[in-house]
CSV table of C-alpha atoms and ligand atoms in Angstrom, one decimal:
chain,number,residue,atom,x,y,z
A,1,UNK,CA,27.4,42.0,-38.5
A,2,UNK,CA,29.0,39.7,-35.9
A,3,UNK,CA,26.8,39.2,-33.0
A,4,UNK,CA,27.6,37.2,-29.9
A,5,UNK,CA,24.7,35.5,-27.9
A,6,UNK,CA,26.0,34.5,-24.4
A,7,UNK,CA,23.8,31.6,-22.9
A,8,UNK,CA,22.2,28.8,-24.7
A,9,UNK,CA,18.9,28.8,-22.7
A,10,UNK,CA,15.5,29.6,-24.4
A,11,UNK,CA,16.4,33.5,-24.5
A,12,UNK,CA,19.8,32.8,-25.9
A,13,UNK,CA,18.5,30.2,-28.5
A,14,UNK,CA,15.7,32.4,-29.6
A,15,UNK,CA,18.0,35.4,-29.9
A,16,UNK,CA,20.7,33.5,-31.8
A,17,UNK,CA,18.2,31.9,-34.2
A,18,UNK,CA,16.4,35.2,-34.9
A,19,UNK,CA,19.6,37.3,-35.5
A,20,UNK,CA,20.9,34.7,-37.8
A,21,UNK,CA,17.7,34.5,-39.6
A,22,UNK,CA,17.9,38.3,-40.2
A,23,UNK,CA,21.2,37.9,-41.6
A,24,UNK,CA,23.8,38.4,-38.9
A,25,UNK,CA,26.9,36.2,-38.4
A,26,UNK,CA,25.9,34.8,-34.9
A,27,UNK,CA,28.0,32.8,-32.5
A,28,UNK,CA,26.2,31.4,-29.5
A,29,UNK,CA,28.3,30.7,-26.3
A,30,UNK,CA,27.2,28.0,-24.0
A,31,UNK,CA,29.3,26.9,-21.1
A,32,UNK,CA,27.5,23.5,-20.8
A,33,UNK,CA,28.0,20.7,-23.2
A,34,UNK,CA,24.4,20.8,-24.1
A,35,UNK,CA,22.1,23.7,-24.8
A,36,UNK,CA,19.0,24.3,-22.6
A,37,UNK,CA,19.7,22.2,-19.6
A,38,UNK,CA,17.2,24.3,-17.5
A,39,UNK,CA,14.6,24.3,-20.3
A,40,UNK,CA,15.0,20.4,-20.2
A,41,UNK,CA,13.7,20.2,-16.6
A,42,UNK,CA,10.9,22.6,-16.9
A,43,UNK,CA,7.4,21.6,-16.2
A,44,UNK,CA,8.7,18.5,-14.5
A,45,UNK,CA,10.3,17.3,-17.7
A,46,UNK,CA,7.1,18.1,-19.7
A,47,UNK,CA,7.8,22.0,-20.3
A,48,UNK,CA,5.0,24.2,-19.9
A,49,UNK,CA,6.0,26.1,-23.0
A,50,UNK,CA,3.8,29.2,-22.8
A,51,UNK,CA,0.4,30.3,-21.5
A,52,UNK,CA,-2.2,30.5,-24.3
A,53,UNK,CA,-3.3,34.2,-23.4
A,54,UNK,CA,-3.4,37.6,-24.8
A,55,UNK,CA,-0.6,40.1,-24.2
A,56,UNK,CA,-2.9,41.9,-21.6
A,57,UNK,CA,-3.5,38.7,-19.6
A,58,UNK,CA,0.1,37.9,-19.9
A,59,UNK,CA,1.2,41.3,-18.4
A,60,UNK,CA,-1.3,40.7,-15.4
A,61,UNK,CA,0.3,37.6,-14.7
A,62,UNK,CA,3.8,39.1,-14.2
A,63,UNK,CA,4.7,39.5,-10.5
A,64,UNK,CA,7.6,42.1,-11.3
A,65,UNK,CA,7.9,45.0,-13.7
A,66,UNK,CA,5.1,43.8,-16.0
A,67,UNK,CA,5.0,47.2,-17.9
A,68,UNK,CA,8.5,46.6,-19.0
A,69,UNK,CA,7.4,43.6,-21.2
A,70,UNK,CA,4.6,45.7,-23.0
A,71,UNK,CA,6.7,46.1,-26.3
A,72,UNK,CA,8.4,42.6,-26.2
A,73,UNK,CA,5.1,40.6,-25.6
A,74,UNK,CA,3.3,42.5,-28.1
A,75,UNK,CA,5.7,41.9,-30.8
A,76,UNK,CA,6.2,38.1,-30.0
A,77,UNK,CA,3.1,37.0,-28.0
A,78,UNK,CA,2.0,33.6,-26.8
A,79,UNK,CA,0.2,33.1,-30.1
A,80,UNK,CA,3.4,33.7,-31.9
A,81,UNK,CA,5.2,31.3,-29.7
A,82,UNK,CA,2.7,28.6,-30.4
A,83,UNK,CA,2.9,29.0,-34.2
A,84,UNK,CA,6.6,29.0,-34.0
A,85,UNK,CA,6.9,25.8,-32.2
A,86,UNK,CA,4.3,24.2,-34.3
A,87,UNK,CA,6.3,25.6,-37.4
A,88,UNK,CA,9.4,23.9,-36.0
A,89,UNK,CA,7.4,20.5,-36.0
A,90,UNK,CA,6.4,20.4,-32.2
A,91,UNK,CA,2.6,19.8,-31.9
A,92,UNK,CA,1.2,21.4,-28.9
A,93,UNK,CA,-1.8,20.9,-26.5
A,94,UNK,CA,-3.4,23.4,-23.9
A,95,UNK,CA,-4.2,22.1,-20.5
A,96,UNK,CA,-6.0,23.6,-17.4
A,97,UNK,CA,-5.3,27.1,-16.9
A,98,UNK,CA,-4.3,27.7,-20.5
A,99,UNK,CA,-1.0,26.0,-20.0
A,100,UNK,CA,0.6,25.0,-23.2
A,101,UNK,CA,2.6,21.7,-23.4
A,102,UNK,CA,4.2,19.6,-26.3
A,103,UNK,CA,1.8,16.9,-27.3
A,104,UNK,CA,4.7,14.4,-26.6
A,105,UNK,CA,4.9,15.8,-22.9
A,106,UNK,CA,8.6,15.8,-23.5
A,107,UNK,CA,10.7,19.1,-22.7
A,108,UNK,CA,13.5,17.6,-24.9
A,109,UNK,CA,11.4,18.1,-28.0
A,110,UNK,CA,11.2,22.0,-27.3
A,111,UNK,CA,15.1,22.1,-26.7
A,112,UNK,CA,15.7,20.2,-29.8
A,113,UNK,CA,13.3,22.5,-31.8
A,114,UNK,CA,15.2,25.6,-30.5
A,115,UNK,CA,18.6,24.2,-31.3
A,116,UNK,CA,17.3,23.4,-34.8
A,117,UNK,CA,16.1,26.8,-35.1
A,118,UNK,CA,19.6,28.0,-34.2
A,119,UNK,CA,21.5,25.8,-36.4
A,120,UNK,CA,19.2,25.9,-39.5
A,121,UNK,CA,19.6,29.6,-39.5
A,122,UNK,CA,23.4,29.2,-39.6
A,123,UNK,CA,24.3,30.3,-36.1
A,124,UNK,CA,27.4,28.8,-34.6
A,125,UNK,CA,27.5,27.3,-31.3
A,126,UNK,CA,30.7,27.4,-29.1
A,127,UNK,CA,30.7,25.4,-26.0
A,128,UNK,CA,32.9,27.7,-23.9
A,129,UNK,CA,32.4,29.6,-20.8
A,130,UNK,CA,32.5,33.3,-21.2
A,131,UNK,CA,34.5,35.1,-18.5
A,132,UNK,CA,34.5,38.7,-19.6
A,133,UNK,CA,33.0,41.3,-21.8
A,134,UNK,CA,35.5,43.8,-23.0
A,135,UNK,CA,34.7,47.3,-23.6
A,136,UNK,CA,36.0,49.1,-26.7
A,137,UNK,CA,39.3,51.1,-26.3
A,138,UNK,CA,38.2,53.7,-28.8
A,139,UNK,CA,36.3,55.5,-26.0
A,140,UNK,CA,33.0,54.7,-27.5
A,141,UNK,CA,30.3,53.1,-25.0
A,142,UNK,CA,30.7,49.8,-26.8
A,143,UNK,CA,31.7,46.1,-26.0
A,144,UNK,CA,34.3,45.0,-28.5
A,145,UNK,CA,35.2,41.5,-27.4
A,146,UNK,CA,34.1,38.5,-25.6
A,147,UNK,CA,36.7,36.6,-23.7
A,148,UNK,CA,36.0,32.8,-22.8
A,149,UNK,CA,38.3,30.5,-20.8
A,150,UNK,CA,39.9,29.6,-24.1
A,151,UNK,CA,40.4,32.6,-26.2
A,152,UNK,CA,39.2,36.2,-27.3
A,153,UNK,CA,36.6,36.8,-30.0
A,154,UNK,CA,35.7,40.2,-31.6
A,155,UNK,CA,32.1,41.2,-31.9
A,156,UNK,CA,29.9,44.0,-33.2
A,157,UNK,CA,27.1,43.5,-30.7
A,158,UNK,CA,26.5,41.2,-27.7
A,159,UNK,CA,23.2,39.8,-26.3
A,160,UNK,CA,23.6,38.6,-22.8
A,161,UNK,CA,21.1,35.8,-21.9
A,162,UNK,CA,22.8,34.0,-19.0
A,163,UNK,CA,19.8,33.5,-16.8
A,164,UNK,CA,19.1,34.0,-13.2
A,165,UNK,CA,20.9,32.2,-10.2
A,166,UNK,CA,18.6,29.4,-9.3
A,167,UNK,CA,19.2,25.8,-10.0
A,168,UNK,CA,23.0,26.7,-10.6
A,169,UNK,CA,23.7,23.2,-11.5
A,170,UNK,CA,22.0,23.9,-14.9
A,171,UNK,CA,24.7,26.7,-15.7
A,172,UNK,CA,22.6,29.5,-14.6
A,173,UNK,CA,24.8,30.7,-11.7
A,174,UNK,CA,24.9,34.5,-12.2
A,175,UNK,CA,27.9,34.9,-14.5
A,176,UNK,CA,25.9,37.5,-16.6
A,177,UNK,CA,25.0,39.5,-13.5
A,178,UNK,CA,28.7,39.9,-12.6
A,179,UNK,CA,29.6,40.8,-16.1
A,180,UNK,CA,26.8,43.5,-16.1
A,181,UNK,CA,27.8,44.8,-12.7
A,182,UNK,CA,31.4,45.1,-13.7
A,183,UNK,CA,30.2,47.2,-16.8
A,184,UNK,CA,28.4,49.6,-14.4
A,185,UNK,CA,24.9,48.2,-14.7
A,186,UNK,CA,22.8,48.2,-11.5
A,187,UNK,CA,21.8,44.8,-10.4
A,188,UNK,CA,18.6,44.4,-8.2
A,189,UNK,CA,19.7,41.8,-5.6
A,190,UNK,CA,18.5,38.3,-6.7
A,191,UNK,CA,15.9,36.7,-4.4
A,192,UNK,CA,13.9,33.4,-4.9
A,193,UNK,CA,10.6,33.6,-6.4
A,194,UNK,CA,8.2,30.8,-7.1
A,195,UNK,CA,9.7,28.9,-4.0
A,196,UNK,CA,8.6,26.8,-1.0
A,197,UNK,CA,8.2,28.7,2.3
A,198,UNK,CA,9.7,27.5,5.5
A,199,UNK,CA,8.0,27.4,8.8
A,200,UNK,CA,9.1,26.7,12.4
A,201,UNK,CA,5.4,25.6,13.1
A,202,UNK,CA,5.4,22.1,14.5
A,203,UNK,CA,2.4,21.2,12.8
A,204,UNK,CA,4.3,21.2,9.4
A,205,UNK,CA,6.5,18.4,10.7
A,206,UNK,CA,3.5,16.5,12.0
A,207,UNK,CA,1.6,17.0,8.6
A,208,UNK,CA,4.4,16.4,6.2
A,209,UNK,CA,3.7,14.8,3.0
A,210,UNK,CA,0.1,15.9,3.0
A,211,UNK,CA,-1.3,17.3,-0.2
A,212,UNK,CA,-4.4,19.7,0.5
A,213,UNK,CA,-6.5,19.9,-2.5
A,214,UNK,CA,-9.2,22.5,-3.1
A,215,UNK,CA,-8.2,24.8,-0.2
A,216,UNK,CA,-8.3,28.5,-0.1
A,217,UNK,CA,-5.0,30.2,1.0
A,218,UNK,CA,-4.7,33.7,2.1
A,219,UNK,CA,-1.3,35.4,2.9
A,220,UNK,CA,-1.4,38.2,5.4
A,221,UNK,CA,1.5,40.7,6.1
A,222,UNK,CA,1.9,41.4,9.7
A,223,UNK,CA,4.2,44.3,9.2
A,224,UNK,CA,1.1,45.9,7.5
A,225,UNK,CA,-1.6,45.4,10.0
A,226,UNK,CA,-2.4,41.8,8.7
A,227,UNK,CA,-3.1,43.2,5.3
A,228,UNK,CA,-4.1,40.5,2.9
A,229,UNK,CA,-1.5,40.4,0.1
A,230,UNK,CA,-2.3,37.2,-1.8
A,231,UNK,CA,-5.6,35.0,-2.1
A,232,UNK,CA,-5.6,31.8,-4.1
A,233,UNK,CA,-7.6,28.5,-4.4
A,234,UNK,CA,-6.0,25.1,-5.2
A,235,UNK,CA,-3.3,22.8,-4.1
A,236,UNK,CA,-1.0,23.2,-1.2
A,237,UNK,CA,1.6,20.7,0.0
A,238,UNK,CA,2.8,20.4,3.6
A,239,UNK,CA,6.7,19.3,3.6
A,240,UNK,CA,9.5,18.7,6.1
A,241,UNK,CA,10.4,22.4,5.8
A,242,UNK,CA,7.1,24.1,5.8
A,243,UNK,CA,4.7,24.5,2.8
A,244,UNK,CA,4.8,24.2,-0.9
A,245,UNK,CA,2.7,23.4,-3.8
A,246,UNK,CA,1.1,25.7,-6.6
A,247,UNK,CA,-0.9,28.2,-4.4
A,248,UNK,CA,2.2,28.7,-2.2
A,249,UNK,CA,4.6,29.1,-4.9
A,250,UNK,CA,2.6,31.8,-6.5
A,251,UNK,CA,2.0,33.4,-3.2
A,252,UNK,CA,5.9,33.5,-2.5
A,253,UNK,CA,6.2,35.9,-5.4
A,254,UNK,CA,4.2,38.5,-3.2
A,255,UNK,CA,6.1,38.2,0.0
A,256,UNK,CA,8.7,40.6,-0.7
A,257,UNK,CA,10.7,41.6,1.3
A,258,UNK,CA,11.0,38.2,3.0
A,259,UNK,CA,11.4,38.7,6.8
A,260,UNK,CA,11.3,36.0,9.5
A,261,UNK,CA,7.8,35.8,11.0
A,262,UNK,CA,6.3,38.7,9.1
A,263,UNK,CA,3.9,36.6,6.8
A,264,UNK,CA,1.2,34.3,7.8
A,265,UNK,CA,-0.5,31.8,5.6
A,266,UNK,CA,-4.2,31.2,6.4
A,267,UNK,CA,-5.8,27.9,5.1
A,268,UNK,CA,-9.6,27.6,4.8
A,269,UNK,CA,-9.8,23.9,4.8
A,270,UNK,CA,-13.5,23.9,3.8
A,271,UNK,CA,-13.8,26.9,1.4
A,272,UNK,CA,-16.9,25.3,-0.4
A,273,UNK,CA,-18.9,25.4,3.0
A,274,UNK,CA,-19.8,28.9,4.7
A,275,UNK,CA,-19.7,28.8,8.4
A,276,UNK,CA,-23.5,27.8,8.7
A,277,UNK,CA,-23.1,24.9,6.4
A,278,UNK,CA,-19.9,23.9,8.0
A,279,UNK,CA,-21.4,23.9,11.6
A,280,UNK,CA,-24.3,21.8,10.2
A,281,UNK,CA,-21.8,19.4,8.7
A,282,UNK,CA,-19.8,19.1,12.0
A,283,UNK,CA,-23.1,18.5,13.9
A,284,UNK,CA,-24.0,15.7,11.6
A,285,UNK,CA,-20.5,14.1,12.0
A,286,UNK,CA,-20.6,14.5,15.6
A,287,UNK,CA,-24.2,12.8,15.7
A,288,UNK,CA,-22.5,9.8,13.5
A,289,UNK,CA,-19.8,9.4,16.0
A,290,UNK,CA,-21.4,10.5,19.3
A,291,UNK,CA,-19.9,7.9,21.3
A,292,UNK,CA,-16.4,8.2,20.2
A,293,UNK,CA,-13.7,10.6,21.4
A,294,UNK,CA,-13.2,13.8,19.5
A,295,UNK,CA,-10.0,12.7,17.7
A,296,UNK,CA,-11.8,9.6,16.3
A,297,UNK,CA,-14.8,11.7,15.2
A,298,UNK,CA,-13.1,14.1,12.6
A,299,UNK,CA,-12.1,11.3,10.1
A,300,UNK,CA,-14.7,12.2,7.5
A,301,UNK,CA,-13.8,15.9,7.8
A,302,UNK,CA,-10.1,15.8,7.7
A,303,UNK,CA,-7.1,13.6,6.5
A,304,UNK,CA,-5.7,11.7,9.5
A,305,UNK,CA,-2.6,13.6,9.9
A,306,UNK,CA,-4.4,16.8,10.2
A,307,UNK,CA,-6.7,15.7,13.0
A,308,UNK,CA,-4.3,16.0,15.9
A,309,UNK,CA,-2.9,19.5,14.8
A,310,UNK,CA,-6.3,20.7,14.2
A,311,UNK,CA,-7.6,19.8,17.6
A,312,UNK,CA,-4.4,21.2,19.2
A,313,UNK,CA,-4.9,24.6,17.3
A,314,UNK,CA,-8.6,24.7,18.5
A,315,UNK,CA,-7.4,24.2,22.2
A,316,UNK,CA,-9.4,21.2,22.4
A,317,UNK,CA,-8.9,17.9,24.0
A,318,UNK,CA,-8.9,15.0,21.7
A,319,UNK,CA,-9.9,12.4,24.2
A,320,UNK,CA,-13.1,14.3,25.1
A,321,UNK,CA,-16.2,12.3,24.3
A,322,UNK,CA,-18.2,13.9,21.5
A,323,UNK,CA,-21.4,13.9,23.5
A,324,UNK,CA,-19.7,16.1,26.1
A,325,UNK,CA,-18.2,18.6,23.5
A,326,UNK,CA,-19.7,22.1,24.2
A,327,UNK,CA,-21.1,24.6,21.6
A,328,UNK,CA,-18.1,26.9,22.3
A,329,UNK,CA,-15.6,24.0,21.7
A,330,UNK,CA,-17.4,23.2,18.4
A,331,UNK,CA,-17.1,26.9,17.4
A,332,UNK,CA,-13.4,26.8,18.1
A,333,UNK,CA,-13.0,23.7,15.9
A,334,UNK,CA,-15.2,25.4,13.1
A,335,UNK,CA,-12.9,28.6,13.4
A,336,UNK,CA,-9.8,26.4,13.0
A,337,UNK,CA,-11.1,24.7,10.0
A,338,UNK,CA,-11.9,27.8,8.3
A,339,UNK,CA,-8.6,29.6,9.4
A,340,UNK,CA,-5.7,27.2,9.9
A,341,UNK,CA,-2.6,29.5,10.3
A,342,UNK,CA,1.0,28.8,9.4
A,343,UNK,CA,3.7,31.3,10.4
A,344,UNK,CA,6.2,31.5,7.7
A,345,UNK,CA,9.9,32.0,8.8
A,346,UNK,CA,11.5,32.4,5.3
A,347,UNK,CA,11.9,30.7,1.9
A,348,UNK,CA,13.9,27.7,0.8
A,349,UNK,CA,17.2,28.8,-0.6
A,350,UNK,CA,17.4,30.7,-3.9
A,351,UNK,CA,19.1,27.7,-5.6
A,352,UNK,CA,16.0,25.8,-5.4
A,353,UNK,CA,13.7,28.7,-6.8
A,354,UNK,CA,11.8,28.2,-9.8
A,355,UNK,CA,12.6,31.8,-10.8
A,356,UNK,CA,15.1,34.4,-9.9
A,357,UNK,CA,13.5,37.6,-9.1
A,358,UNK,CA,16.0,40.6,-9.4
A,359,UNK,CA,18.7,41.0,-12.0
A,360,UNK,CA,19.8,43.7,-14.3
A,361,UNK,CA,17.6,46.8,-13.4
A,362,UNK,CA,15.0,47.6,-16.1
A,363,UNK,CA,15.6,51.2,-15.6
A,364,UNK,CA,18.8,50.7,-17.5
A,365,UNK,CA,17.4,48.7,-20.4
A,366,UNK,CA,15.2,50.1,-23.2
A,367,UNK,CA,12.0,48.2,-23.1
A,368,UNK,CA,11.4,48.6,-26.9
A,369,UNK,CA,14.7,47.2,-27.9
A,370,UNK,CA,16.3,45.4,-24.8
A,371,UNK,CA,19.3,47.7,-25.5
A,372,UNK,CA,21.5,48.7,-22.6
A,373,UNK,CA,21.1,52.4,-21.9
A,374,UNK,CA,24.9,52.4,-20.9
A,375,UNK,CA,26.4,50.4,-23.6
A,376,UNK,CA,25.4,50.9,-27.3
A,377,UNK,CA,26.0,47.4,-28.6
A,378,UNK,CA,24.9,45.4,-25.5
A,379,UNK,CA,21.4,43.9,-25.3
A,380,UNK,CA,19.7,41.6,-22.5
A,381,UNK,CA,17.2,38.9,-22.8
A,382,UNK,CA,15.5,36.4,-20.4
A,383,UNK,CA,15.7,35.8,-16.7
A,384,UNK,CA,18.9,37.9,-16.4
A,385,UNK,CA,16.5,41.0,-16.6
A,386,UNK,CA,14.7,42.0,-13.5
A,387,UNK,CA,11.2,40.7,-14.4
A,388,UNK,CA,9.3,37.6,-13.3
A,389,UNK,CA,6.0,35.9,-13.5
A,390,UNK,CA,3.8,33.3,-12.0
A,391,UNK,CA,3.9,29.6,-12.9
A,392,UNK,CA,2.0,28.7,-15.9
A,393,UNK,CA,4.4,29.2,-18.9
A,394,UNK,CA,4.9,33.0,-18.4
A,395,UNK,CA,8.6,32.8,-17.5
A,396,UNK,CA,9.5,30.9,-20.7
A,397,UNK,CA,7.4,33.5,-22.6
A,398,UNK,CA,9.5,36.2,-21.1
A,399,UNK,CA,12.6,34.4,-22.5
A,400,UNK,CA,11.3,33.9,-26.0
A,401,UNK,CA,9.9,37.6,-26.3
A,402,UNK,CA,12.9,39.3,-24.9
A,403,UNK,CA,15.4,37.1,-27.1
A,404,UNK,CA,13.5,37.8,-30.3
A,405,UNK,CA,13.2,41.4,-29.4
A,406,UNK,CA,16.8,41.7,-28.6
A,407,UNK,CA,18.1,40.0,-31.7
A,408,UNK,CA,15.8,42.1,-34.1
A,409,UNK,CA,17.0,45.3,-32.2
A,410,UNK,CA,20.7,44.3,-32.5
A,411,UNK,CA,20.4,43.5,-36.2
A,412,UNK,CA,18.4,46.6,-36.9
A,413,UNK,CA,20.9,48.9,-35.1
A,414,UNK,CA,24.0,47.2,-36.8
A,415,UNK,CA,22.2,47.5,-40.2
A,416,UNK,CA,21.9,51.3,-39.6
A,417,UNK,CA,25.6,51.6,-38.8
A,418,UNK,CA,26.6,49.5,-41.9
A,419,UNK,CA,24.2,51.8,-44.2
B,501,FAD,C1,12.6,23.3,-12.0
B,501,FAD,C2,12.1,24.4,-13.0
B,501,FAD,C3,11.0,24.4,-13.7
B,501,FAD,C4,10.4,25.3,-14.4
B,501,FAD,N1,9.4,25.1,-15.3
B,501,FAD,C5,8.9,26.0,-16.0
B,501,FAD,C6,7.7,25.9,-17.0
B,501,FAD,O1,7.3,24.8,-17.1
B,501,FAD,N2,7.4,27.0,-17.7
B,501,FAD,C7,8.1,28.3,-17.6
B,501,FAD,O2,7.5,29.2,-18.2
B,501,FAD,N3,9.2,28.5,-17.0
B,501,FAD,C8,9.6,27.5,-16.2
B,501,FAD,N4,10.7,27.6,-15.4
B,501,FAD,C9,11.5,28.8,-15.5
B,501,FAD,C10,12.3,29.0,-16.8
B,501,FAD,O3,12.9,27.7,-16.9
B,501,FAD,C11,13.3,30.1,-16.8
B,501,FAD,O4,12.5,31.2,-16.7
B,501,FAD,C12,14.1,30.1,-18.3
B,501,FAD,O5,14.9,28.9,-18.4
B,501,FAD,C13,14.9,31.4,-18.4
B,501,FAD,O6,15.5,31.3,-19.6
B,501,FAD,P1,16.9,32.1,-19.9
B,501,FAD,O7,17.2,31.6,-21.3
B,501,FAD,O8,16.9,33.4,-19.6
B,501,FAD,O9,18.0,31.4,-18.9
B,501,FAD,P2,18.4,29.9,-18.6
B,501,FAD,O10,17.4,28.9,-18.9
B,501,FAD,O11,18.9,30.0,-17.2
B,501,FAD,O12,19.7,29.7,-19.6
B,501,FAD,C14,21.0,30.5,-19.4
B,501,FAD,C15,22.1,29.7,-20.0
B,501,FAD,O13,23.2,30.5,-20.0
B,501,FAD,C16,24.4,29.7,-19.8
B,501,FAD,N5,25.4,30.5,-19.2
B,501,FAD,C17,25.5,31.0,-18.0
B,501,FAD,N6,26.6,31.7,-17.7
B,501,FAD,C18,27.4,31.6,-18.9
B,501,FAD,C19,28.7,31.8,-19.4
B,501,FAD,N7,29.6,32.5,-18.5
B,501,FAD,N8,29.2,31.3,-20.5
B,501,FAD,C20,28.5,30.8,-21.5
B,501,FAD,N9,27.1,30.4,-21.0
B,501,FAD,C21,26.7,30.6,-19.8
B,501,FAD,C22,23.9,28.6,-18.8
B,501,FAD,O14,24.6,27.4,-18.9
B,501,FAD,C23,22.5,28.4,-19.3
B,501,FAD,O15,22.3,27.3,-20.3
B,501,FAD,C24,11.2,26.5,-14.7
B,501,FAD,C25,12.3,26.7,-13.8
B,501,FAD,C26,12.9,25.6,-13.1
B,501,FAD,C27,14.1,25.8,-12.4
């Protein structure tokens, strides 16, 4: 049972370790000198290993093709992942939002544990770039060999785990998608997910560097009569290009298709105060600063870089004395605080995306086995598949669950052939 695993990220390392553990003769091909380069930068170097949740909650946190993951997540769940890493000697801790990290806060510990899993089970690692998968000449729907930049290797089965196309300097630059397409697989065009959003709104440049904590974010689709497509609460960052931060990254997964000026982000800057309470708060601030100009009276309500943009949005004059601000003007200020709109022009480039949406179409992969429906001995695992999820450890869990599932299925299928 000779199995080739292509790609030494989390999906590939799980697949290689598992297939070897089950008795196959496994070769893991990785084009970088080191395994798990992207894994090493996850969670800002801390690696959000998984999310401590049930399979049902996991599927609810998927942003594309959640149902496809049903079998894989039920056979290797978040609980299994935690037991797996603890078993490999990496103690874990759970933080806000059930996000699981190594106690050491070092993603390197996760990379090394997976590498150990691969090597301890006897899989071989070859640091060569795969350039082609060769179909069998027998007429069977099988892959017979893997060609690298150096030579040709014969195999009984291949598990393709080359990742998506984001952060290409880590090695995930779409090779596997090209191989799959050459083999006749349908590829759903890769688009960025969990990505910063660009805006031509001048206010972003004025407010860049601002971290807005505890704001309510609503995304509306103007092509669908301003339908609300996403709501969240938490942190948002204003940057030189537009907006980013946790709420925005999650929102980006819902803004499909991305079209210029199609989506608007509405920010409630004071979500804890309803309109009546907020008005009272404004009145009390106006009382405190009654002899000042409007622009100098909002310092308790807003961060300084937001004062001028908010006043401009509300159509007010910042030099106006507080004691002459009308009720109508106060109302305009309140409405702007409750709904500060940023028009979205697009996303940052896919190379900067946390996750690639798109990839090998799930309609051509069996969800119970990760086996290609076109090639009998070809399997897929990880981000190469057209599935993706929110931040929180879910994307790495996709890699482990599909990697384990692909390995088990490949070994089982080859065992049947041998018997
Ligand atoms: C900055 C950042 C932070 C992230 N943080 C988190 C987080 O904290 N938690 C989380 O759940 N997810 C996180 N993610 C997402 C997560 O890293 C990916 O979903 C995950 O790495 C996908 O695993 P994979 O094994 O499918 O692919 P990858 O990790 O992309 O691995 C693919 C491997 O295949 C190799 N390869 C490609 N082509 C070839 C070839 N032709 N020959 C040989 N080898 C090849 C590549 O070099 C690479 O090592 C983050 C992503 C980024 C970019």
